[in-house]
Short mmCIF file of C-alpha atoms in Angstrom, two decimals:
data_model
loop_
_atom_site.label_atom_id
_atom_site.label_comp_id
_atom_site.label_asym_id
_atom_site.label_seq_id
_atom_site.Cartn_x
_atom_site.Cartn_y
_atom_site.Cartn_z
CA UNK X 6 -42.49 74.88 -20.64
CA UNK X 7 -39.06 72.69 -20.82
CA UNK X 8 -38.38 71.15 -24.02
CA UNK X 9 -35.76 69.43 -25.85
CA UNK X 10 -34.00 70.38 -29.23
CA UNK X 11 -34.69 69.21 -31.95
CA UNK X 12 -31.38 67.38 -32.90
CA UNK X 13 -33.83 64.84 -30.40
CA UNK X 14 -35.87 63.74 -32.37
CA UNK X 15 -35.41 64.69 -36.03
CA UNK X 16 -33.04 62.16 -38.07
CA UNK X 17 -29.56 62.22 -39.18
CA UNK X 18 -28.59 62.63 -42.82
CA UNK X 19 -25.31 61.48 -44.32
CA UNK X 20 -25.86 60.53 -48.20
CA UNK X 21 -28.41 60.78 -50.82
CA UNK X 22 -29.16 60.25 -54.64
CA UNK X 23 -30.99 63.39 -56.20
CA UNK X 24 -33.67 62.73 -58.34
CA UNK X 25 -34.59 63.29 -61.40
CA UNK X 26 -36.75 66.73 -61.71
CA UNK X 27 -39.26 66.62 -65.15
CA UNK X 28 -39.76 69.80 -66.33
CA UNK X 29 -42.93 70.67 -67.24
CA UNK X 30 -44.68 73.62 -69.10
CA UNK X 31 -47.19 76.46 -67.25
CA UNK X 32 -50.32 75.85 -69.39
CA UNK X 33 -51.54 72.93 -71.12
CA UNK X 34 -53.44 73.01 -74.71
CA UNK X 35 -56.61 73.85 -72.82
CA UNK X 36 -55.72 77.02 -71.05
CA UNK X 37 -56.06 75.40 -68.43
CA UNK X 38 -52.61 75.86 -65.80
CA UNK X 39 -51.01 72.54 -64.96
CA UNK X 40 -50.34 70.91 -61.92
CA UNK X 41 -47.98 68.43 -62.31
CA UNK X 42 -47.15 65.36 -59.95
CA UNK X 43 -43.63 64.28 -60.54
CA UNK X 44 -40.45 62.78 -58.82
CA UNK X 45 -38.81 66.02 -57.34
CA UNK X 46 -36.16 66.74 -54.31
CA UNK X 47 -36.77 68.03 -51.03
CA UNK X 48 -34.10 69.26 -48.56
CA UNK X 49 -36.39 67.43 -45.35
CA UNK X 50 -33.79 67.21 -42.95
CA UNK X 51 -31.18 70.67 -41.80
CA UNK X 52 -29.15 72.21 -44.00
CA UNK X 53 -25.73 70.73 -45.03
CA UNK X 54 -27.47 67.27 -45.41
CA UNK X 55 -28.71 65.85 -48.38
CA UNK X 56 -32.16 65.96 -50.28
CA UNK X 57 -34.43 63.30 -50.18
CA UNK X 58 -36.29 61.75 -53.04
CA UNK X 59 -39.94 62.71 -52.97
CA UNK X 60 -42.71 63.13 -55.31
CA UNK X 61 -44.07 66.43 -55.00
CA UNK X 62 -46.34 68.76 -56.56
CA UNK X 63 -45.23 71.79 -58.83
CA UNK X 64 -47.17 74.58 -61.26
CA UNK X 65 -44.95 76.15 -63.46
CA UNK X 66 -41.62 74.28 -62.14
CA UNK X 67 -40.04 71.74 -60.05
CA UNK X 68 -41.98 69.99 -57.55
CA UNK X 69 -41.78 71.24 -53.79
CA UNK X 70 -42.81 69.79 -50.92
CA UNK X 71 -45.46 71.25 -49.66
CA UNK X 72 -47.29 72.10 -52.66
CA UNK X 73 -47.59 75.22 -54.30
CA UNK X 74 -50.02 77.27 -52.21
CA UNK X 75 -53.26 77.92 -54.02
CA UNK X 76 -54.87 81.19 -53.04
CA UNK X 77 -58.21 82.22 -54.11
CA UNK X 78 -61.57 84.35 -53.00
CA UNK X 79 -64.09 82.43 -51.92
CA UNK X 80 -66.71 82.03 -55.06
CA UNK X 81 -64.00 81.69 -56.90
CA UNK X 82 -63.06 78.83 -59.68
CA UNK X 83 -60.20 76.70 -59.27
CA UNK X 84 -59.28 75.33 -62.44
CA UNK X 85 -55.83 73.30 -63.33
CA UNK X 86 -54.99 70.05 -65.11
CA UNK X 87 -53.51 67.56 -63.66
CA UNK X 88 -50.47 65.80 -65.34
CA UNK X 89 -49.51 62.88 -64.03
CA UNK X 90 -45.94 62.36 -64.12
CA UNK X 91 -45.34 59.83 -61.50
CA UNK X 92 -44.98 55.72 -61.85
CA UNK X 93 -48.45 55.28 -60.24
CA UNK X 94 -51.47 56.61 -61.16
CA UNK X 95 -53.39 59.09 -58.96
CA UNK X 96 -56.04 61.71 -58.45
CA UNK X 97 -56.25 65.00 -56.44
CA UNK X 98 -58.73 65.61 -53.46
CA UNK X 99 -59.29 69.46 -52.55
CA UNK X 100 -59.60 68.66 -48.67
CA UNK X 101 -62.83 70.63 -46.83
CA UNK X 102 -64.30 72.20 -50.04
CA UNK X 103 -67.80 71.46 -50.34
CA UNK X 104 -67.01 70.67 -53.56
CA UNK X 105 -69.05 69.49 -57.07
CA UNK X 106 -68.65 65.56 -56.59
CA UNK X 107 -67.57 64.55 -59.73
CA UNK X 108 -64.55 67.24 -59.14
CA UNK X 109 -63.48 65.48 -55.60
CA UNK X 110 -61.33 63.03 -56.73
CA UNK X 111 -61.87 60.63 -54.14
CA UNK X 112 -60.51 57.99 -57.08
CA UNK X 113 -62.40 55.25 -57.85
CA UNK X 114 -65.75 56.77 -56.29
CA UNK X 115 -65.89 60.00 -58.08
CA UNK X 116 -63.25 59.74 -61.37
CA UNK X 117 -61.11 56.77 -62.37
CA UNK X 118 -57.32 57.60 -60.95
CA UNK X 119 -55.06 59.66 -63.69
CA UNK X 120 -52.79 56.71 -65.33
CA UNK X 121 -48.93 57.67 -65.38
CA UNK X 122 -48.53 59.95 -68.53
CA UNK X 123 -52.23 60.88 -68.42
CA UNK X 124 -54.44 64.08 -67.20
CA UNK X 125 -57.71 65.09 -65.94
CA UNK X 126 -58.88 68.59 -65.55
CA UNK X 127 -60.22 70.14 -62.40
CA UNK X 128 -62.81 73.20 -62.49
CA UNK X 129 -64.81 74.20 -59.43
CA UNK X 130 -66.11 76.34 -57.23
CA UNK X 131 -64.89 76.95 -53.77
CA UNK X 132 -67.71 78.55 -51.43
CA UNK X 133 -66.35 78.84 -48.28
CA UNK X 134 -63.58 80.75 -47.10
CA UNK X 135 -60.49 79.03 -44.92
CA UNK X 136 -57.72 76.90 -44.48
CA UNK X 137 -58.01 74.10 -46.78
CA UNK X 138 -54.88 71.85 -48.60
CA UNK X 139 -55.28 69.49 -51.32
CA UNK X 140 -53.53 66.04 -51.66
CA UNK X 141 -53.22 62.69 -53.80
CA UNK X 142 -56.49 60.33 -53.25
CA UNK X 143 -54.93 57.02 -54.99
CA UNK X 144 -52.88 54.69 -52.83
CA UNK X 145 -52.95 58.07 -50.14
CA UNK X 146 -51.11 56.08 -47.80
CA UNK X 147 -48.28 56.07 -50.21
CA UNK X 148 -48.25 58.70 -52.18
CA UNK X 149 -49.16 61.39 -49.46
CA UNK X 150 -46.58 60.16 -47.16
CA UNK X 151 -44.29 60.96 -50.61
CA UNK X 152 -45.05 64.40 -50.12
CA UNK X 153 -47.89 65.20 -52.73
CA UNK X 154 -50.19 67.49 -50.84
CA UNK X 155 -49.84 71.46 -50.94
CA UNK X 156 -51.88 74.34 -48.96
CA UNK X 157 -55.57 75.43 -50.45
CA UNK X 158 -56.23 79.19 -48.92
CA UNK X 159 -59.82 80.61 -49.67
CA UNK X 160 -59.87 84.29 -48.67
CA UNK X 161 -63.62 86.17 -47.13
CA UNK X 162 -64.63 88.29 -49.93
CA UNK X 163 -64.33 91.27 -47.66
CA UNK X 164 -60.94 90.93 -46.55
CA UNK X 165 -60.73 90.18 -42.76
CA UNK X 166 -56.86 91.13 -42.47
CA UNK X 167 -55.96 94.69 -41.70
CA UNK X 168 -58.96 95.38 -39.73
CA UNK X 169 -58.88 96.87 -36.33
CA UNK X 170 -58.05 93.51 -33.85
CA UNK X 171 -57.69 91.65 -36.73
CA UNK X 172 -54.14 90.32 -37.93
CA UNK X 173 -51.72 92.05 -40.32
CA UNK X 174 -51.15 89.24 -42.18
CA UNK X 175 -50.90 85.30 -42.51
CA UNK X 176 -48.60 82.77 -42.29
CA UNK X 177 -49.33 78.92 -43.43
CA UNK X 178 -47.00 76.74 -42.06
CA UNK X 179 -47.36 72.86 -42.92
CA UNK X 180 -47.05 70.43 -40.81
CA UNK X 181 -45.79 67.06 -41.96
CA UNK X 182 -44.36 63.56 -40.55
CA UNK X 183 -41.71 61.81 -42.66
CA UNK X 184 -40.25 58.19 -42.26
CA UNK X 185 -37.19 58.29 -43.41
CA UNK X 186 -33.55 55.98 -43.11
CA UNK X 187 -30.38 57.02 -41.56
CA UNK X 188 -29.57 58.32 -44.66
CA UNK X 189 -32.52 60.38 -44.85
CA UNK X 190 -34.13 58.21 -47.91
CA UNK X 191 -37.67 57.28 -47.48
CA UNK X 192 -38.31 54.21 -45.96
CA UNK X 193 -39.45 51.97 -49.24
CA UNK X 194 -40.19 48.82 -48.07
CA UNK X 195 -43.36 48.91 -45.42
CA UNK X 196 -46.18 51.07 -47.33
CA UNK X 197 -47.86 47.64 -47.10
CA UNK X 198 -46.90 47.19 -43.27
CA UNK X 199 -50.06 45.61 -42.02
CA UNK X 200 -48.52 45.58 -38.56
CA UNK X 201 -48.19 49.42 -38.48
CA UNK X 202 -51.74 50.10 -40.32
CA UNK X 203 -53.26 47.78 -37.36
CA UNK X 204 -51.19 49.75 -34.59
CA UNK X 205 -51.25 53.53 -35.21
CA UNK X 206 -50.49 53.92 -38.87
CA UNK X 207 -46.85 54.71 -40.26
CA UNK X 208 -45.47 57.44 -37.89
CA UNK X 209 -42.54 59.13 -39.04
CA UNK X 210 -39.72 60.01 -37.23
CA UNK X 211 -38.93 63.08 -38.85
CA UNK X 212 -41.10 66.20 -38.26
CA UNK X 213 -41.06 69.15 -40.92
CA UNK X 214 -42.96 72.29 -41.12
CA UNK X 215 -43.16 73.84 -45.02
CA UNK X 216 -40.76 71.35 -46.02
CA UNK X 217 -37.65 72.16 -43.59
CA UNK X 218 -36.57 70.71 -40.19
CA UNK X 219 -36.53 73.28 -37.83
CA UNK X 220 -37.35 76.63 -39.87
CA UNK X 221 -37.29 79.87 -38.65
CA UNK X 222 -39.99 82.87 -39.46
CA UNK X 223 -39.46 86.39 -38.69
CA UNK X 224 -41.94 88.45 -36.34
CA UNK X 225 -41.83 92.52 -36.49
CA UNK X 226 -41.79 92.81 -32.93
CA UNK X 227 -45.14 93.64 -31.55
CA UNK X 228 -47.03 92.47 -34.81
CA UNK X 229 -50.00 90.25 -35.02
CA UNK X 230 -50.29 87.15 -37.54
CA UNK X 231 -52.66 84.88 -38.74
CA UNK X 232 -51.17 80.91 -38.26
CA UNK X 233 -52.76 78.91 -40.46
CA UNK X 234 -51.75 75.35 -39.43
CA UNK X 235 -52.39 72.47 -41.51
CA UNK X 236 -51.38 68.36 -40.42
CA UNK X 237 -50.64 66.56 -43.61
CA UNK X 238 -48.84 63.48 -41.92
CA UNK X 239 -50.39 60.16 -42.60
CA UNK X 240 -50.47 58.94 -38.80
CA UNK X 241 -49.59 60.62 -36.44
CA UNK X 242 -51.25 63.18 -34.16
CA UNK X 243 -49.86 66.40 -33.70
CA UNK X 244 -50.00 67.41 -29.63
CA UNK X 245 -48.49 71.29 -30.80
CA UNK X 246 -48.22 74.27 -27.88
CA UNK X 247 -47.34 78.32 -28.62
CA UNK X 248 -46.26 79.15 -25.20
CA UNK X 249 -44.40 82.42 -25.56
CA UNK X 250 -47.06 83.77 -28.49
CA UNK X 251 -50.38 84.67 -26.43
CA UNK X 252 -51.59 82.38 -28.84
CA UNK X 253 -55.36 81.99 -29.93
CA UNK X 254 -58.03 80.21 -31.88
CA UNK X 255 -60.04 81.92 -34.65
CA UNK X 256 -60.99 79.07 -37.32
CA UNK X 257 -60.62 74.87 -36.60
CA UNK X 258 -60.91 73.00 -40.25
CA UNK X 259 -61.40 76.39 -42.27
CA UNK X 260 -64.35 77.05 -39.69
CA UNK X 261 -64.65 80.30 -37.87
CA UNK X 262 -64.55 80.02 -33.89
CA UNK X 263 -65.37 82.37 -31.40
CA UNK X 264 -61.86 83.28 -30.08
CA UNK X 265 -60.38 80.98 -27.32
CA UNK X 266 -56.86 80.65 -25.93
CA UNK X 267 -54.52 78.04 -27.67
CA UNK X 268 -51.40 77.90 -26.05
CA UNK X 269 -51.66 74.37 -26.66
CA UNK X 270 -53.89 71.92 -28.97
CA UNK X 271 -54.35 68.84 -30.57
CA UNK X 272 -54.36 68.28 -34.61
CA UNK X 273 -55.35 65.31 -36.06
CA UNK X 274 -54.13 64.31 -39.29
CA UNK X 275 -56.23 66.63 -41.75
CA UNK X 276 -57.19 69.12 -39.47
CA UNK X 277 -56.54 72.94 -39.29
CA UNK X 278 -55.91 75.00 -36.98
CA UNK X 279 -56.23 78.97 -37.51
CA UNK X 280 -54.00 80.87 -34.91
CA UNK X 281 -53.46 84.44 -33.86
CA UNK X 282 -50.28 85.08 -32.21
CA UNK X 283 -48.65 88.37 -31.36
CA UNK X 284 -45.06 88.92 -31.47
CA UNK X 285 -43.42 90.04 -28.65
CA UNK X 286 -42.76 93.96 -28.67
CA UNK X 287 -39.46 94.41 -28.72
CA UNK X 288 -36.64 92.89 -31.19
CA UNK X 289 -34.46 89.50 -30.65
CA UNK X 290 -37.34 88.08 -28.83
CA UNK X 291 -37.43 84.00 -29.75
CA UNK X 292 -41.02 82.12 -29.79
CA UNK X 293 -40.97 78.38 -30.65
CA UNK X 294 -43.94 76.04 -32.35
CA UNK X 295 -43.40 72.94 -29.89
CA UNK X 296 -44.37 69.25 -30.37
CA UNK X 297 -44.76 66.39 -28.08
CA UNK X 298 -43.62 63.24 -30.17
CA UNK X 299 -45.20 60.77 -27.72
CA UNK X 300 -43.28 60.93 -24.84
CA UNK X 301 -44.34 63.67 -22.74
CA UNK X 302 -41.00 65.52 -23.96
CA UNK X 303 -41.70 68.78 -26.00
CA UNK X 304 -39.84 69.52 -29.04
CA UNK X 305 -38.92 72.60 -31.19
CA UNK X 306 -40.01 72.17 -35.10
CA UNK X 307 -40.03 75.44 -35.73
CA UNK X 308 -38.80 79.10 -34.17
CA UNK X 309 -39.86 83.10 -34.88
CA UNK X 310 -37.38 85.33 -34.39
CA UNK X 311 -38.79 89.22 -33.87
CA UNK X 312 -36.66 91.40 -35.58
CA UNK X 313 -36.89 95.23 -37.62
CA UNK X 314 -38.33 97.75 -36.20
CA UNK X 315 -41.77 97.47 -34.45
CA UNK X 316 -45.15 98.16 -35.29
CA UNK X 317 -48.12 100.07 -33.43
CA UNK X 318 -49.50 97.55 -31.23
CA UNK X 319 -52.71 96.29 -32.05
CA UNK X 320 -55.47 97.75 -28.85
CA UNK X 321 -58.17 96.37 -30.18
CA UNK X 322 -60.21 93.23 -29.03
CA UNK X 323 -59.54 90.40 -31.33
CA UNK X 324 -61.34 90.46 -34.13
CA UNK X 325 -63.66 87.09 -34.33
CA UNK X 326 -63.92 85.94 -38.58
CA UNK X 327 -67.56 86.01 -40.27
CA UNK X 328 -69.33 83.09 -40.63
CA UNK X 329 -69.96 81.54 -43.33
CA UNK X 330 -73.02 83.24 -45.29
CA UNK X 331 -73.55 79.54 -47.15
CA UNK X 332 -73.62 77.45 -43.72
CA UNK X 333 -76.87 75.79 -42.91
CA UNK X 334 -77.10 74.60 -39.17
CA UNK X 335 -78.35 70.82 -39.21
CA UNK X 336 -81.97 71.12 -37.62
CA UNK X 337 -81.98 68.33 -34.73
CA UNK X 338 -85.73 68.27 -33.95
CA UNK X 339 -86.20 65.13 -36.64
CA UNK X 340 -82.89 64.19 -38.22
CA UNK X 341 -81.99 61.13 -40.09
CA UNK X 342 -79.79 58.86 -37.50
CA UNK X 343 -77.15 56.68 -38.60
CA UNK X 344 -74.76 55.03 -36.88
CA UNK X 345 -70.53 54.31 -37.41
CA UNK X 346 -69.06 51.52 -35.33
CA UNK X 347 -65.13 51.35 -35.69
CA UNK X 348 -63.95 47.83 -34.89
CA UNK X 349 -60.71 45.72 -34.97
CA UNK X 350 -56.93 46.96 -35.17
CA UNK X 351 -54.55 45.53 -32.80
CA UNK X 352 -54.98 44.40 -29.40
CA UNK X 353 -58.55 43.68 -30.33
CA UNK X 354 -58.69 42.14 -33.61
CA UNK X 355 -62.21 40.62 -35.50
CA UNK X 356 -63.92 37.58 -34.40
CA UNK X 357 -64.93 38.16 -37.96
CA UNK X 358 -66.24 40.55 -40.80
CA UNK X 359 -67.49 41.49 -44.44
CA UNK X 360 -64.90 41.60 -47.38
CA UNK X 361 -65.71 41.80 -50.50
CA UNK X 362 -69.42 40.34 -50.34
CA UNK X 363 -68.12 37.02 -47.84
CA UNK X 364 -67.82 36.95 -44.26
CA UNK X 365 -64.19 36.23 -42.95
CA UNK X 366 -62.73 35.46 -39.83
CA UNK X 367 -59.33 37.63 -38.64
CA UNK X 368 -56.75 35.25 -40.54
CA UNK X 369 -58.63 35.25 -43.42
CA UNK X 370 -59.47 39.02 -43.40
CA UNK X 371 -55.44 39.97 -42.44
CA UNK X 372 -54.26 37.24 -45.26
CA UNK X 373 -56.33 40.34 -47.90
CA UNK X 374 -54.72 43.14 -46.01
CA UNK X 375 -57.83 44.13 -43.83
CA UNK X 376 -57.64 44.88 -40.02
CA UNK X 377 -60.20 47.17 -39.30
CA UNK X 378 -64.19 47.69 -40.30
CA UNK X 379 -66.65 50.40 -40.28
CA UNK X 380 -70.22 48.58 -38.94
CA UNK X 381 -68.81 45.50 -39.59
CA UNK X 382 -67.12 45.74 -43.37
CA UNK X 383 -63.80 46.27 -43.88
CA UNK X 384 -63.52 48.47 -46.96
CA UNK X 385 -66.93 48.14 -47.59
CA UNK X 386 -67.05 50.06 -51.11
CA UNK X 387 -70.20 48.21 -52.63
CA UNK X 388 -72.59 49.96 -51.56
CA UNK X 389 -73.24 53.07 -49.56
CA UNK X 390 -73.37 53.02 -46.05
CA UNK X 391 -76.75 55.49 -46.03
CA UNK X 392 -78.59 57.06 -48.33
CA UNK X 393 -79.87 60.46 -47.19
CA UNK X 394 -82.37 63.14 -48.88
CA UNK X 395 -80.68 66.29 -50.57
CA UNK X 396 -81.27 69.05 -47.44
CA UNK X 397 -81.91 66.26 -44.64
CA UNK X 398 -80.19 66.48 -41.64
CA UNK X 399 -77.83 63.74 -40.88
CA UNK X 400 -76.98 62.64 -37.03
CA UNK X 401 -74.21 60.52 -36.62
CA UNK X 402 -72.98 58.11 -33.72
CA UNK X 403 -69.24 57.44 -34.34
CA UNK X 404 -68.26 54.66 -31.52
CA UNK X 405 -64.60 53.42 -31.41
CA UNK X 406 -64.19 50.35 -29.87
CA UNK X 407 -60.55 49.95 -30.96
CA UNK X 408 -57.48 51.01 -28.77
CA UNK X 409 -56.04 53.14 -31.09
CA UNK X 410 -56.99 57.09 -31.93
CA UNK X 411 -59.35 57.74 -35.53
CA UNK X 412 -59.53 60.45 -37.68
CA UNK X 413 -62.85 60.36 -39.52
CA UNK X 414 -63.30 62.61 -42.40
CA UNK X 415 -66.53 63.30 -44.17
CA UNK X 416 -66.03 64.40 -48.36
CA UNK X 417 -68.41 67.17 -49.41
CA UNK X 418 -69.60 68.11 -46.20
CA UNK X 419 -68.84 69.89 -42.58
CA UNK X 420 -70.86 68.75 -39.94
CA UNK X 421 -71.02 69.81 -36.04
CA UNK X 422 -69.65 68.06 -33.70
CA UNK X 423 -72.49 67.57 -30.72
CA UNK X 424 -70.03 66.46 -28.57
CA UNK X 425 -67.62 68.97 -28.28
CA UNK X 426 -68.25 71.46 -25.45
CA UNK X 427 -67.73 74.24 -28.12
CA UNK X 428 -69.39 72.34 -30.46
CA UNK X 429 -67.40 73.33 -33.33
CA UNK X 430 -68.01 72.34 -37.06
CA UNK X 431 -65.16 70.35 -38.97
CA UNK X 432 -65.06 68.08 -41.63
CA UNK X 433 -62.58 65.40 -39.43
CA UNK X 434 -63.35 64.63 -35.98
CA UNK X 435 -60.83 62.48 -33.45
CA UNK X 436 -61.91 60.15 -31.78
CA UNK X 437 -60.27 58.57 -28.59
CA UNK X 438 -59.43 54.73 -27.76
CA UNK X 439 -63.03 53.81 -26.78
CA UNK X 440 -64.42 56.78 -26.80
CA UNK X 441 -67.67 58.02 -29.27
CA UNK X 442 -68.91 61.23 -30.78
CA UNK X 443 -72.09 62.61 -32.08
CA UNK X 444 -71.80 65.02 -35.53
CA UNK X 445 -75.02 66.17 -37.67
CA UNK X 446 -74.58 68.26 -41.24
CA UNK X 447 -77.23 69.07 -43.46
CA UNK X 448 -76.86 66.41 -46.77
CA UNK X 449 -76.91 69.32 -48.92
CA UNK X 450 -74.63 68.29 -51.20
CA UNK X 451 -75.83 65.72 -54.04
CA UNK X 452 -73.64 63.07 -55.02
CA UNK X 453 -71.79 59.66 -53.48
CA UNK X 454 -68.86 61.04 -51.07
CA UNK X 455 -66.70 59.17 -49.22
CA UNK X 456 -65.92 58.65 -45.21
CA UNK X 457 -63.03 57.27 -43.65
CA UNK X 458 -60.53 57.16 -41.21
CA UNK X 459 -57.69 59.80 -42.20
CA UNK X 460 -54.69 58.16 -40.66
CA UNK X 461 -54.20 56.77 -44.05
CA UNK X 462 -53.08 53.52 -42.71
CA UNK X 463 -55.99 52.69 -41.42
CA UNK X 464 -57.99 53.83 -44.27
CA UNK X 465 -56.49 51.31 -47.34
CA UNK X 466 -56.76 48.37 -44.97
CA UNK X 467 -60.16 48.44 -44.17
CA UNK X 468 -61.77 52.20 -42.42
CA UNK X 469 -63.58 53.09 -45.83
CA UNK X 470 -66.76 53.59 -47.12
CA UNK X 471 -69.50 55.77 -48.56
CA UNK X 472 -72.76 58.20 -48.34
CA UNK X 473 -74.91 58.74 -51.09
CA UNK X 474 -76.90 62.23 -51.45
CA UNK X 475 -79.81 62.42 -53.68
#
């Protein structure tokens, strides 16, 4: 597979102001350990340029961009305060948990956002094991494409790793889409760019993966490792191939697959991607992460390098991951069916829609930000789109009649998708340019959770709205 470097398509950096890092302290007055969101510095583009000015997560320290990876067993609490540091206020959603739903933080639904200088404490129970991450719910579009998200890794209670065909060990690597000026600041002035959020959302043209352009990870030659690929970007799509890596797919969205090649595949923002590769068996071997910005053209974001001496070669078939013991599969003979129509956007606009409580017409509904609707209401945050029974099962008609791709996340739940030929279970699904999908989940989780399109564009101005369980 040809491919360009990645001088091609990441930015130049010539000058930059650092910011101002706040220190913080490792445990507030309640035990509990503190997360802190704060203004912090992140070296985005190569080395020998300057940092950029992000806000970031930190526990314990600076901020860093990611996020400090949280790892934890599965029926295991989480527990940390959030201090807000930053000049907004905000609120922390833990991404694919099936979660309590007052701890979501889907802000204004589930808690009131965290005011600047203030804190709210987070204690919960994580059920399922996986690849999760965990990122700012209050003006997302904003402060996610700051960099305040980090990775959330629940481990199987029996330990999966080390097991004959199973992988030696892990490696997350986030992926993330930055927009940033020719002097590598962050582009300030469109996070209200209604022209973007009706197009494709604000793609970046600066790809990282853990924070760095173009890292490289070391392989011992012939060993096996766990990928656990997350898309944090607010926009775009992430078209990624493995070539050289015999790569293949063990988990999508913290989900265990049965294995299947994945020498290529497609993340949307907010979806995972669990990936064994094995390194090649013998040393100086290169392997490359590729990405195809748009243009057909592959790119390098990120290399391993196989180096050291080698280990026995795993012989063994691949070993698949459990399933989850707490999973109930939705039961189809007489589900509850509701329906999601995804109208408006560019290049097809709204003859007219609900805002608010009023119908509007397109110049009316663009003049309060809104371009898009979900059933006809743009941001439609009154009342909940359904209502179902605590343990019904929930089928769901997603139809996009817009020209642009959606990624539509559920809160609280993961739900199959009927549609898929491998009909995998996720808690985002994308969904082509005219194109529809079926899901089901059972509405086992009590409480009002959110769904909405998670290019985060599209979300704030006008793919929102809610579920009720009871």
């Amino acid at each position: 597979m040809a491919h360009t470097t990645r001088r091609a398509f990441m930015v130049q950096s010539t000058a930059l102001t650092a910011a101002m890092l706040v220190p913080g302290g490792g445990r507030a007055q309640s035990g509990l350990p503190v997360l802190r969101a704060m203004p912090a510095t992140a070296q985005l583009a190569p080395q020998g340029y300057p940092g950029t000015e992000v806000w970031a997560y930190g526990i314990s320290g600076p901020g860093t961009v990611p996020g400090p990876e949280i790892r934890v067993t599965a029926g295991d609490a989480v527990r940390y305060r959030l201090q807000n540091d930053l000049p907004q206020a905000t609120a922390v959603h833990w991404h694919g948990i099936r979660i309590d739903n007052a701890m979501d933080g889907a802000a204004p639904l589930t808690q009131p956002a965290v005011a600047p200088g203030d804190h709210f404490d987070y204690d919960f129970v994580v059920p399922d094991p996986g690849t999760y991450w965990y990122h700012s719910h209050n003006r997302s579009f904003e402060q996610v494409a700051r960099g305040l998200s980090g990775p959330l890794i629940v481990e199987d209670t029996t330990p999966w790793a080390g097991k004959a065909g199973a992988a030696a060990r892990d490696l997350t690597l986030v992926l993330d889409d930055w927009l940033l000026n020719s002097d590598a600041t962050i582009v300030e002035d469109r996070w209200d760019d209604l022209h973007a959020a009706a197009h494709a959302g604000r793609l970046g043209n600066t790809v990282t993966v853990n924070g760095a352009a173009w890292p490289e990870f070391s392989l011992r030659p012939a060993e096996r490792i766990r990928l656990r690929l997350i898309n944090t970007a607010t926009a775009r799509v992430m078209s990624l191939a493995l070539p050289e890596l015999g790569a293949r797919l063990i988990a999508v969205d913290g989900y265990p697959v049965t294995p299947r090649s994945a020498e290529t595949l497609v993340l949307a923002p907010a979806q995972r991607a669990d990936v064994i590769i094995d390194a090649p068996a013998t040393a100086e071997q290169r392997g490359a992460l590729l990405l195809d910005p748009g243009n057909g053209e592959w790119v390098d974001i990120a290399g391993f390098l196989t180096k050291g001496d080698a280990v026995t070669a795993t012989t063994a078939d691949l070993l698949a991951l459990p399933a989850w013991p707490a999973w109930q599969n939705p039961d189809l003979v007489q589900p509850q069916n509701e329906s999601l129509v995804m109208e408006g956007g560019a290049m097809r606009g709204l003859e007219k829609a609900t805002y608010q409580g009023r119908t509007m017409d397109f110049r009316e509904l663009v003049s309060h930000g809104m371009a898009w609707t979900f059933n006809g209401t743009a941001h439609g945050m009154a009342e909940p789109m359904f209502t179902a029974r605590q343990g019904r099962t929930v089928r769901m008609k997603i139809e996009n009649r817009t020209r642009f791709a959606h990624a539509v996340h559920l809160h609280g739940h993961h739900f199959q998708v009927l549609t898929d030929p491998h009909r995998d279970v996720r808690d985002t699904v994308l969904i082509g340019p005219d194109q529809s999908a079926e899901i089901a989940f059972v509405a086992d989780n009590p409480g009002k959770w959110m769904i909405h399109c998670h290019m985060l564009g599209h979300q704030v101005s006008g793919m929102m709205g809610w579920f009720s369980v009871a």
